Amino acid sequence: MSSSSLEGVLGHLMFHKSLIDESDRHQKLDRYLSLAQAYQQGDQVVPRDPVDKALQMVFDLVLSNNYDPWDIDLISFTDLYLKKMQQSEVNFIVAGKLVFMAWSILKLQSEEVLAANDEKRQLFCSDWDFDVLEDMYATDDVPCFAADVPEQIDLCEAVRHQSQRPVSLVELLDAFEEARAEAEVADARARIREQLKVVDQKYDPRNHSEDLEKDVEMVWSRIMKCGNGPIVIDDIFAGGKEDRVTVFISLLFLARNGKIALWQDDLPYGQIFMEIKIPWDIGTLEDAKAAEAKQAPVM
Amino acid sequence: MDEALRAVESVLFASSRPLRMVEIEGATQLSPDVVRKAIARLKKQYDEVGSSIEVVKIGVRYSMQLRKQYSNYGMPFAEVELPKDALKTAAFIAYNQPVLQSDLAKSLGSEVYEHIKLLREANLIAAKRSGHTFMLTTSKHFAEYFGIASSRKEDIKQWMDEQTRKS
Amino acid sequence: MDEALRAVESVLFASSRPLRMVEIEGATQLSPDVVRKAIARLKKQYDEVGSSIEVVKIGVRYSMQLRKQYSNYGMPFAEVELPKDALKTAAFIAYNQPVLQSDLAKSLGSEVYEHIKLLREANLIAAKRSGHTFMLTTSKHFAEYFGIASSRKEDIKQWMDEQTRKS
């Protein structure tokens, strides 16, 4: 650490102190000054206060790395700070806030760059409470890279000749093979599209869903007649193959909708069972015999 | 005069295609007369030194190119004058001719329109209006270009079949 | 020997990129020694006649290209890949390298991000992560692309200074 850099930091803090008139900020600045002065006097006692401890680390880094207090390289600063944090016992909340502060400023700086404003806005950050440190980084000028480029410098590409040649035979044949393969794929696709059109016409989804709804209704009414408890699905069939298919599809539909449970104990050819899942208290199951009696003509 | 000669040389060297007089005049800001004289001197210079490069007039255009006896050396580094995709379209037309432009687009995609433009510019295919589209065939130049003995469409197809079997 | 000279000339003329010795040897079927001597004689010939074309060594490669003072004539016919603005950014990087991307944006404005993308795609610059930004330098290809004899950053800077003095 050089004495000039410490003077720079002290001067920086004094400068900000002279600008403010609010008492709480005075207190904060005084705190920073006392920390910096303790450093100046070689007082290396580690502060007990976690905030002081974290701040001292900041000063330590700024001074030992000869940072310009008006222009801190936040990328290298954050990097060093995180490394130091890992080595010493610090209050991670405070340290975290400091890192977050540095990150916020960096983010603002990068947004500034992206916005590409010609006028350089004053950096402002409200998310952190070390307001004086904020001022420390907030300079009117965004640190700008002083590049030295003669005005007239102009790069132009080297100009070379590009010879052209006719297409060779092999190239023509290769191209032909590729074109033929591509055309075959295109034709196959076109054929599949045509076939799908025909299929679509045969199976109008609207008719299909109407049929399914009717089927399910019919099967449900059959289930209702079977009473409660597990039922062998054979009991619901009432006819030939077509009826079996209709019933089975309807059962799958009901199972998918959570109305019934379907299961099979012996795989793969064992009996298939089903049971109604509707809670019993809201169910309207009818005893088959009672239902038959109801339907019977009144004598 | 030497500066004019060098200016014309620069323009011819940089271009990979033959240039018309007006293009050379425009790029060099020289009068037609000066350009013409510069080209003549340049040609003489390259001839006298026995260079592998020559300055030639092709139709109404001027070009700097390798002399025939040296062109093989340059081949590996030269670029093909037709893009590969356009070539594919040319091959497809040659094999299936006569073919409707609309059918071609259905089989190979809409980029064929761009290829057909290039192929017509290179004078490799011929197009004849047919309803709302074009009927495409190979041109006479096609056979010359690929060194096929006959320009009859049946012969081209047969030749392609033979070549494919060979490869 | 003259035939070797012409063969090498053909190869260099035909190629739009600088060639390595092995490529020239392969295309001409000449020994390394003969190729090297032919290149030296060719270079001398083009220099003595005051041609707008020069034969140069770029790193380990050889190239036939327009002399810088004539490249303006050829530019309109050359296949130029990069917009002028991106070239300016490239010049800035080359002259100040290594340079932080963030510093570049501060100096030249946010459009440099677009240029850097283009320059990286063209393989003209190299980027290395440095904290939250990138450290930019010219790539090996940079020297070839611009026809600069060396790809060392000090040499590139010196070359740029020389070009400025000449113009």
XYZ file of C-alpha atoms in Angstrom:
633
model
C 0.000 0.000 0.000
C 1.303 3.425 -0.839
C 0.673 6.433 1.340
C -0.548 8.319 -1.696
C -3.357 5.853 -2.252
C -4.421 6.167 1.378
C -4.399 9.918 1.035
C -6.503 9.540 -2.053
C -9.080 7.521 -0.158
C -9.109 9.928 2.776
C -9.380 12.881 0.437
C -12.203 11.169 -1.334
C -14.103 10.592 1.900
C -13.490 14.168 3.045
C -14.723 15.472 -0.238
C -18.010 13.641 0.189
C -18.244 14.757 3.818
C -18.009 18.354 2.731
C -20.882 17.849 0.305
C -23.451 16.508 2.755
C -25.495 18.092 5.455
C -27.616 15.237 6.744
C -26.493 14.059 10.143
C -26.885 10.305 9.579
C -24.684 10.425 6.535
C -22.200 12.436 8.553
C -22.086 9.606 11.027
C -21.488 7.050 8.336
C -18.750 9.087 6.755
C -17.151 9.592 10.137
C -17.196 5.863 10.584
C -15.479 5.331 7.253
C -12.944 8.018 8.083
C -12.119 6.496 11.426
C -11.662 3.121 9.800
C -9.407 4.591 7.143
C -7.439 6.574 9.683
C -6.996 3.511 11.861
C -5.515 1.941 8.777
C -3.272 4.947 8.275
C -1.954 4.608 11.804
C -1.186 1.005 11.239
C -3.913 -0.013 13.639
C -4.611 -3.516 12.492
C -7.063 -4.434 15.234
C -9.863 -6.321 13.615
C -13.118 -4.505 14.328
C -15.726 -6.444 16.294
C -18.655 -4.924 14.540
C -19.440 -7.132 11.532
C -20.226 -4.137 9.347
C -16.952 -2.484 10.305
C -15.144 -5.704 9.649
C -16.592 -5.973 6.173
C -15.873 -2.328 5.479
C -12.344 -2.634 6.684
C -11.852 -5.369 4.191
C -12.997 -2.982 1.503
C -10.485 -0.361 2.536
C -7.828 -2.965 2.883
C -8.398 -4.078 -0.666
C -8.719 -0.603 -2.112
C -5.535 0.519 -0.449
C -3.405 -2.540 -0.903
C -4.292 -2.701 -4.589
C -3.845 0.996 -5.184
C -7.336 1.464 -6.548
C -8.272 4.927 -7.639
C -11.130 5.829 -5.267
C -12.824 7.669 -8.089
C -12.569 4.788 -10.424
C -12.697 1.340 -8.897
C -12.359 -1.598 -11.241
C -15.339 -3.409 -9.825
C -14.675 -6.649 -11.629
C -11.278 -7.187 -10.104
C -12.467 -5.680 -6.831
C -15.348 -8.133 -6.470
C -13.080 -10.955 -7.397
C -10.532 -10.010 -4.734
C -13.230 -9.361 -2.177
C -14.796 -12.782 -2.657
C -11.401 -14.422 -2.321
C -10.664 -12.532 0.871
C -14.109 -13.357 2.223
C -13.379 -17.051 1.892
C -10.188 -16.662 3.905
C -11.570 -14.699 6.836
C -14.528 -14.961 9.141
C -16.835 -12.223 8.068
C -20.485 -11.499 8.369
C -21.766 -12.965 5.158
C -24.834 -10.766 5.105
C -22.749 -7.624 5.141
C -20.213 -9.034 2.756
C -22.996 -10.236 0.537
C -24.484 -6.768 0.489
C -21.164 -5.318 -0.538
C -20.799 -7.798 -3.338
C -24.363 -7.153 -4.375
C -23.632 -3.449 -4.401
C -20.663 -3.975 -6.633
C -22.737 -6.193 -8.871
C -25.538 -3.609 -9.087
C -23.111 -0.957 -10.189
C -21.543 -3.257 -12.722
C -24.949 -4.139 -14.060
C -25.802 -0.487 -14.369
C -22.530 0.138 -16.113
C -23.147 -2.609 -18.595
C -26.683 -1.373 -19.232
C -25.186 2.017 -19.733
C -22.838 0.639 -22.304
C -25.612 -1.260 -24.020
C -27.848 1.777 -24.094
C -24.960 3.492 -25.860
C -26.025 6.901 -24.800
C -23.719 9.579 -25.974
C -24.294 11.510 -22.808
C -22.952 9.599 -19.864
C -25.589 9.327 -17.185
C -24.682 9.563 -13.540
C -24.722 6.128 -12.027
C -27.430 5.696 -9.455
C -28.129 2.752 -7.312
C -30.748 2.627 -4.597
C -30.651 -0.992 -3.564
C -27.957 -0.774 -0.978
C -27.442 1.237 2.133
C -23.792 2.113 2.089
C -24.638 5.345 0.388
C -21.262 6.902 0.750
C -19.590 4.030 -0.923
C -22.093 4.499 -3.639
C -20.814 7.984 -4.138
C -17.338 6.606 -4.177
C -18.149 4.775 -7.384
C -20.546 7.246 -8.853
C -18.481 9.508 -10.963
C -19.755 11.796 -13.624
C -17.634 10.094 -16.142
C -17.908 6.424 -16.725
C -14.304 5.274 -16.642
C -13.388 5.434 -20.257
C -10.726 3.558 -22.098
C -8.235 5.938 -23.545
C -7.433 4.461 -26.905
C -4.817 5.760 -29.184
C -5.780 5.217 -32.788
C -4.640 7.394 -35.634
C -7.704 8.777 -37.343
C -6.839 7.708 -40.851
C -6.305 4.078 -39.954
C -8.460 2.012 -42.165
C -8.285 -1.688 -42.670
C -9.215 -3.080 -46.002
C -9.341 -6.703 -46.987
C -6.619 -8.148 -49.148
C -7.885 -8.396 -52.723
C -7.174 -11.730 -54.348
C -8.297 -13.363 -57.516
C -10.838 -16.140 -57.314
C -10.703 -18.444 -60.278
C -13.844 -20.147 -61.365
C -14.143 -23.437 -63.088
C -16.959 -25.327 -64.749
C -18.829 -28.022 -62.906
C -17.153 -31.372 -63.227
C -18.857 -34.529 -64.337
C -18.601 -36.179 -60.956
C -20.215 -33.160 -59.399
C -23.089 -33.332 -61.845
C -23.651 -37.009 -61.090
C -23.436 -36.531 -57.356
C -25.933 -33.735 -57.650
C -28.235 -35.950 -59.664
C -28.142 -38.709 -57.054
C -28.969 -36.257 -54.324
C -31.783 -34.681 -56.291
C -33.289 -38.083 -57.016
C -33.228 -39.039 -53.333
C -34.800 -35.735 -52.362
C -37.529 -36.044 -54.955
C -38.346 -39.545 -53.727
C -38.774 -38.269 -50.193
C -40.940 -35.408 -51.434
C -43.135 -37.784 -53.463
C -43.504 -40.177 -50.535
C -44.586 -37.305 -48.335
C -47.125 -36.171 -50.901
C -48.547 -39.717 -51.076
C -48.895 -39.936 -47.297
C -50.627 -36.568 -47.231
C -53.152 -37.807 -49.815
C -53.798 -40.979 -47.838
C -54.336 -39.030 -44.640
C -56.896 -36.875 -46.416
C -58.921 -39.968 -47.301
C -58.671 -41.316 -43.763
C -59.838 -37.984 -42.401
C -62.910 -38.079 -44.577
C -63.835 -41.578 -43.397
C -63.521 -40.781 -39.739
C -65.265 -37.564 -39.068
C -64.207 -36.845 -35.504
C -67.579 -35.299 -34.709
C -69.541 -38.405 -35.587
C -67.050 -40.484 -33.755
C -67.316 -38.547 -30.529
C -71.112 -38.500 -30.678
C -71.109 -42.292 -31.053
C -68.710 -42.699 -28.190
C -70.836 -40.562 -25.906
C -73.910 -42.652 -26.672
C -71.979 -45.875 -26.116
C -70.616 -44.705 -22.793
C -74.098 -43.692 -21.660
C -75.421 -47.098 -22.588
C -72.595 -48.968 -20.870
C -72.911 -46.782 -17.784
C -76.564 -47.645 -17.493
C -75.663 -51.330 -17.678
C -73.049 -50.874 -14.939
C -75.589 -49.139 -12.741
C -77.769 -52.202 -12.910
C -75.001 -54.442 -11.619
C -75.025 -53.091 -8.106
C -72.019 -52.111 -6.005
C -68.698 -53.851 -5.488
C -66.343 -55.377 -8.044
C -67.945 -56.655 -11.225
C -66.528 -59.053 -13.794
C -66.771 -57.162 -17.055
C -68.301 -60.191 -18.745
C -71.470 -59.288 -16.828
C -71.741 -56.057 -18.778
C -71.489 -57.618 -22.218
C -74.835 -58.223 -23.836
C -74.181 -59.564 -27.295
C -71.655 -60.355 -29.997
C -68.169 -59.200 -30.815
C -69.224 -55.710 -31.717
C -70.906 -55.217 -28.375
C -67.798 -56.453 -26.584
C -65.684 -53.913 -28.414
C -68.139 -51.108 -27.711
C -68.315 -52.013 -24.036
C -64.602 -52.411 -23.643
C -63.830 -49.041 -25.255
C -66.482 -47.368 -23.129
C -64.988 -48.937 -20.010
C -61.563 -47.613 -20.929
C -63.096 -44.205 -21.420
C -64.836 -44.346 -18.009
C -61.662 -45.556 -16.330
C -59.699 -42.718 -17.891
C -62.250 -40.256 -16.579
C -61.944 -41.674 -13.094
C -65.485 -43.017 -12.932
C -64.471 -46.666 -12.582
C -61.447 -48.742 -11.653
C -60.371 -51.488 -14.047
C -58.004 -54.277 -13.129
C -56.912 -57.790 -13.962
C -55.497 -60.176 -11.345
C -54.092 -62.874 -13.627
C -52.114 -61.699 -16.599
C -52.531 -61.861 -19.495
C -55.740 -63.844 -19.974
C -57.395 -63.617 -16.552
C -60.726 -62.017 -15.740
C -61.025 -58.261 -15.972
C -62.816 -56.597 -13.083
C -64.267 -53.151 -12.620
C -65.701 -51.128 -9.766
C -67.489 -47.803 -9.678
C -65.347 -45.096 -8.077
C -68.064 -42.566 -7.348
C -68.452 -41.992 -3.604
C -71.275 -44.076 -2.285
C -73.149 -41.261 -0.646
C -73.701 -39.397 -3.892
C -74.088 -42.500 -5.978
C -77.481 -43.457 -7.405
C -77.025 -47.158 -7.713
C -80.128 -49.123 -8.199
C -80.620 -52.728 -7.456
C -81.195 -54.534 -10.681
C -84.324 -56.167 -9.415
C -85.739 -52.915 -8.080
C -84.976 -51.280 -11.400
C -86.719 -54.045 -13.248
C -89.707 -53.689 -10.932
C -89.759 -49.956 -11.611
C -89.694 -50.479 -15.326
C -92.407 -53.145 -15.182
C -95.768 -51.967 -16.413
C -98.182 -51.029 -13.722
C -100.743 -53.711 -13.480
C -0.219 5.743 -68.722
C 1.457 3.305 -66.344
C -0.938 4.229 -63.583
C -3.884 3.573 -65.928
C -2.359 0.218 -66.828
C -2.084 -0.706 -63.129
C -5.602 0.458 -62.377
C -7.019 -1.710 -65.158
C -4.844 -4.614 -64.047
C -6.195 -4.259 -60.490
C -9.782 -4.354 -61.649
C -9.312 -7.368 -63.918
C -7.357 -9.249 -61.252
C -9.974 -8.649 -58.568
C -12.932 -9.819 -60.607
C -13.714 -13.508 -60.886
C -15.932 -12.919 -63.940
C -15.268 -11.170 -67.261
C -16.017 -7.437 -67.158
C -17.609 -5.114 -69.682
C -15.796 -1.942 -70.753
C -18.219 0.284 -68.864
C -17.526 -1.612 -65.654
C -13.782 -1.119 -66.037
C -14.239 2.538 -66.938
C -16.485 3.034 -63.918
C -14.103 1.405 -61.482
C -10.985 3.138 -62.766
C -12.559 6.488 -63.648
C -10.729 6.344 -66.968
C -11.988 7.185 -70.450
C -12.914 4.356 -72.862
C -9.933 5.185 -75.006
C -7.437 5.034 -72.151
C -8.945 1.787 -70.871
C -8.758 0.210 -74.310
C -5.105 1.160 -74.736
C -4.279 -0.021 -71.208
C -5.881 -3.402 -71.896
C -3.867 -3.794 -75.107
C -0.584 -2.970 -73.354
C -1.417 -5.183 -70.420
C -2.141 -8.083 -72.744
C 1.188 -7.550 -74.467
C 3.063 -7.383 -71.176
C 1.631 -10.667 -69.917
C 2.296 -12.313 -73.274
C 5.897 -11.100 -73.527
C 6.851 -12.189 -70.048
C 5.367 -15.615 -70.792
C 3.102 -15.466 -67.792
C 0.629 -18.263 -67.040
C -1.955 -15.495 -66.808
C -3.474 -13.932 -69.915
C -5.711 -10.959 -70.606
C -8.439 -11.948 -73.048
C -11.556 -10.609 -74.654
C -14.531 -12.942 -74.323
C -17.376 -11.657 -76.441
C -17.754 -8.060 -75.298
C -16.077 -8.692 -71.965
C -12.503 -8.653 -70.707
C -10.974 -11.111 -68.333
C -7.723 -12.077 -66.670
C -7.470 -15.842 -66.616
C -5.078 -18.771 -66.672
C -3.895 -19.870 -70.098
C -5.358 -23.206 -71.166
C -2.119 -25.114 -70.641
C -1.908 -23.914 -67.038
C -5.560 -24.121 -66.025
C -5.161 -27.596 -64.535
C -2.787 -26.258 -61.887
C -5.427 -23.839 -60.700
C -8.325 -26.294 -60.675
C -7.974 -27.517 -57.080
C -8.226 -23.955 -55.799
C -10.845 -22.639 -58.177
C -14.457 -22.369 -57.175
C -17.247 -24.070 -59.039
C -19.192 -21.503 -61.019
C -22.581 -23.042 -60.248
C -23.782 -23.540 -56.695
C -24.260 -27.178 -55.760
C -27.999 -26.865 -55.221
C -28.531 -25.366 -58.663
C -26.538 -28.202 -60.137
C -28.821 -30.677 -58.428
C -31.791 -29.048 -60.087
C -30.015 -29.144 -63.453
C -29.343 -32.856 -63.095
C -32.963 -33.497 -62.172
C -34.209 -31.599 -65.199
C -31.779 -33.450 -67.469
C -32.985 -36.833 -66.259
C -36.710 -36.108 -66.245
C -37.020 -33.751 -69.177
C -39.255 -32.336 -70.353
C -40.419 -31.336 -66.891
C -42.903 -28.688 -65.769
C -41.449 -25.987 -63.557
C -44.427 -26.404 -61.205
C -43.794 -30.165 -60.870
C -40.136 -29.506 -60.222
C -41.011 -27.122 -57.405
C -43.330 -29.747 -55.912
C -40.578 -32.358 -55.946
C -37.558 -30.281 -54.946
C -39.001 -27.283 -53.134
C -39.524 -23.639 -54.022
C -35.808 -22.826 -54.132
C -35.770 -24.334 -57.640
C -37.063 -21.005 -58.996
C -33.767 -19.392 -57.994
C -31.829 -22.291 -59.536
C -33.786 -22.126 -62.778
C -32.899 -18.446 -63.036
C -29.195 -19.254 -62.618
C -29.330 -22.176 -65.029
C -31.069 -20.083 -67.664
C -28.449 -17.369 -67.227
C -25.725 -19.981 -67.678
C -27.641 -21.086 -70.775
C -27.842 -24.678 -69.518
C -31.593 -25.086 -69.716
C -34.358 -23.905 -71.993
C -37.845 -22.909 -70.847
C -41.009 -22.854 -72.921
C -44.275 -21.424 -71.632
C -46.862 -24.090 -70.883
C -50.095 -22.767 -69.408
C -49.243 -20.937 -66.197
C -45.851 -22.532 -65.844
C -42.816 -23.439 -67.943
C -41.767 -26.636 -69.624
C -38.073 -27.139 -68.940
C -35.489 -29.014 -70.999
C -31.721 -28.971 -71.233
C -30.184 -26.648 -73.803
C -27.723 -27.572 -76.534
C -25.037 -25.948 -74.419
C -25.783 -28.435 -71.606
C -24.291 -31.347 -73.525
C -21.251 -29.298 -74.505
C -20.744 -28.122 -70.962
C -20.646 -31.620 -69.503
C -18.958 -33.192 -72.479
C -21.912 -35.375 -73.417
C -21.712 -36.546 -77.008
C -25.347 -35.928 -77.887
C -27.803 -33.254 -76.880
C -30.879 -35.451 -77.509
C -32.776 -35.881 -74.281
C -32.956 -39.686 -74.570
C -29.188 -39.827 -75.015
C -28.580 -37.585 -72.025
C -30.787 -39.783 -69.847
C -29.107 -42.922 -71.052
C -25.705 -41.374 -70.545
C -26.636 -40.436 -66.980
C -27.857 -43.950 -66.271
C -24.609 -45.399 -67.602
C -22.502 -43.015 -65.560
C -24.480 -43.747 -62.399
C -24.039 -47.472 -62.890
C -20.327 -46.948 -63.386
C -19.850 -44.968 -60.183
C 12.787 -23.561 -64.114
C 10.465 -21.278 -66.071
C 7.852 -23.990 -66.197
C 8.015 -24.339 -62.386
C 7.658 -20.583 -62.056
C 4.535 -20.613 -64.224
C 3.042 -23.572 -62.382
C 3.465 -21.834 -59.041
C 2.060 -18.625 -60.534
C -1.030 -20.513 -61.758
C -1.721 -21.979 -58.354
C -1.305 -18.684 -56.521
C -3.455 -16.837 -59.067
C -6.293 -19.336 -58.852
C -6.585 -19.373 -55.081
C -8.489 -16.729 -53.175
C -6.733 -17.627 -49.942
C -3.065 -17.815 -48.992
C -1.601 -21.282 -49.530
C 0.806 -23.352 -47.485
C 3.946 -24.747 -49.081
C 2.585 -28.306 -49.031
C -0.507 -27.187 -50.934
C 1.594 -25.579 -53.650
C 3.899 -28.609 -53.790
C 0.880 -30.903 -54.046
C -0.784 -28.964 -56.846
C 2.378 -28.449 -58.890
C 4.095 -31.776 -58.106
C 7.296 -29.865 -57.459
C 9.819 -30.299 -54.677
C 9.843 -27.849 -51.746
C 13.140 -26.433 -52.905
C 11.957 -25.753 -56.449
C 8.720 -24.185 -55.163
C 10.633 -21.911 -52.799
C 12.958 -20.711 -55.545
C 10.046 -20.209 -57.940
C 8.194 -18.088 -55.397
C 11.267 -15.905 -54.851
C 11.726 -15.352 -58.596
C 8.014 -14.721 -59.099
C 8.006 -12.134 -56.352
C 10.975 -10.400 -57.934
C 9.342 -10.401 -61.376
C 6.130 -8.803 -60.150
C 8.089 -6.220 -58.166
C 10.393 -5.300 -61.053
C 7.629 -4.852 -63.592
C 5.837 -2.582 -61.094
C 2.695 -4.674 -61.215
C -0.330 -3.864 -59.089
C -0.153 -7.508 -58.040
C 2.328 -8.731 -55.436
C 3.469 -12.120 -54.199
C 3.722 -12.093 -50.417
C 4.437 -14.400 -47.545
C 1.835 -14.206 -44.821
C 2.912 -16.140 -41.788
C 3.631 -19.586 -43.206
C 1.476 -19.080 -46.297
C 1.971 -17.532 -49.710
C -0.443 -15.326 -51.551
C -0.899 -13.335 -54.726
C -2.840 -10.184 -53.946
C -3.271 -6.559 -54.942
C -0.785 -4.130 -53.459
C -2.494 -2.003 -50.838
C -2.335 1.162 -52.930
C -4.337 -0.537 -55.698
C -6.878 -2.381 -53.572
C -9.410 0.427 -53.945
C -9.728 -0.343 -57.651
C -10.339 -3.996 -57.017
C -12.637 -3.700 -54.022
C -15.902 -3.292 -55.965
C -15.289 -6.638 -57.676
C -13.842 -8.541 -54.779
C -16.106 -10.593 -52.602
C -16.042 -8.473 -49.476
C -17.557 -10.047 -46.424
C -17.488 -7.334 -43.810
C -19.306 -4.020 -43.536
C -17.132 -0.923 -43.254
C -18.165 -0.262 -39.667
C -17.085 -3.717 -38.568
C -13.735 -3.103 -40.270
C -13.312 0.033 -38.226
C -13.898 -1.963 -35.054
C -11.428 -4.575 -36.294
C -8.845 -1.839 -36.869
C -9.450 -0.530 -33.363
C -8.977 -3.966 -31.826
C -5.880 -4.673 -33.908
C -4.271 -1.396 -32.999
C -5.004 -1.531 -29.271
C -4.928 -5.243 -28.577
C -5.457 -6.815 -26.174
C -8.589 -4.806 -25.492
C -11.564 -5.451 -23.205
C -14.897 -5.735 -24.964
C -16.435 -3.437 -22.336
C -13.786 -0.777 -22.992
C -14.390 -1.058 -26.701
C -18.123 -0.500 -26.211
C -17.394 2.528 -24.060
C -15.159 4.019 -26.727
C -17.056 3.111 -29.896
C -20.649 2.593 -28.761
C -22.840 -0.462 -28.360
C -22.860 -1.361 -32.061
C -19.454 -2.941 -31.467
C -21.242 -5.994 -30.052
C -22.709 -6.665 -33.493
C -19.305 -6.094 -35.114
C -17.576 -8.396 -32.649
C -20.098 -11.088 -33.509
C -19.361 -10.670 -37.222
C -15.613 -10.571 -36.680
C -15.724 -13.707 -34.550
C -17.831 -15.471 -37.164
C -15.287 -14.498 -39.799
C -12.649 -15.923 -37.453
C -10.776 -12.606 -37.444
C -10.642 -12.025 -33.718
C -10.230 -14.187 -30.667
C -12.074 -13.602 -27.409
C -11.093 -14.833 -23.986
C -13.337 -14.457 -20.967
C -12.056 -11.870 -18.524
C -14.367 -11.397 -15.548
C -17.704 -10.255 -16.885
C -16.394 -9.239 -20.268
C -14.068 -10.534 -22.970
C -10.481 -9.785 -23.770
C -10.182 -9.356 -27.520
C -7.181 -9.951 -29.749
C -6.718 -10.562 -33.457
C -6.658 -14.171 -34.605
C -4.074 -15.862 -36.795
C -6.496 -15.578 -39.698
C -6.590 -11.782 -39.280
C -3.194 -11.292 -40.886
C -4.112 -13.531 -43.816
C -7.390 -11.790 -44.410
C -5.839 -8.352 -44.531
C -2.654 -9.488 -46.210
C -0.367 -8.571 -43.332
C 2.941 -10.424 -43.340
C 2.970 -11.312 -39.641
C 0.272 -12.135 -37.138
C 2.266 -10.822 -34.134
C 0.361 -7.974 -32.552
C 3.383 -5.640 -32.543
C 3.885 -6.272 -36.262
C 0.242 -5.638 -37.033
C 0.382 -2.320 -35.224
C 3.554 -1.351 -37.036
C 2.009 -2.344 -40.367
C -1.020 -0.208 -39.635
C 1.199 2.740 -38.776
C 3.090 2.293 -42.041
C -0.145 2.165 -44.030
C -1.283 5.389 -42.396
C 1.959 7.138 -43.253
C 1.728 5.946 -46.850
C -1.817 7.190 -47.386
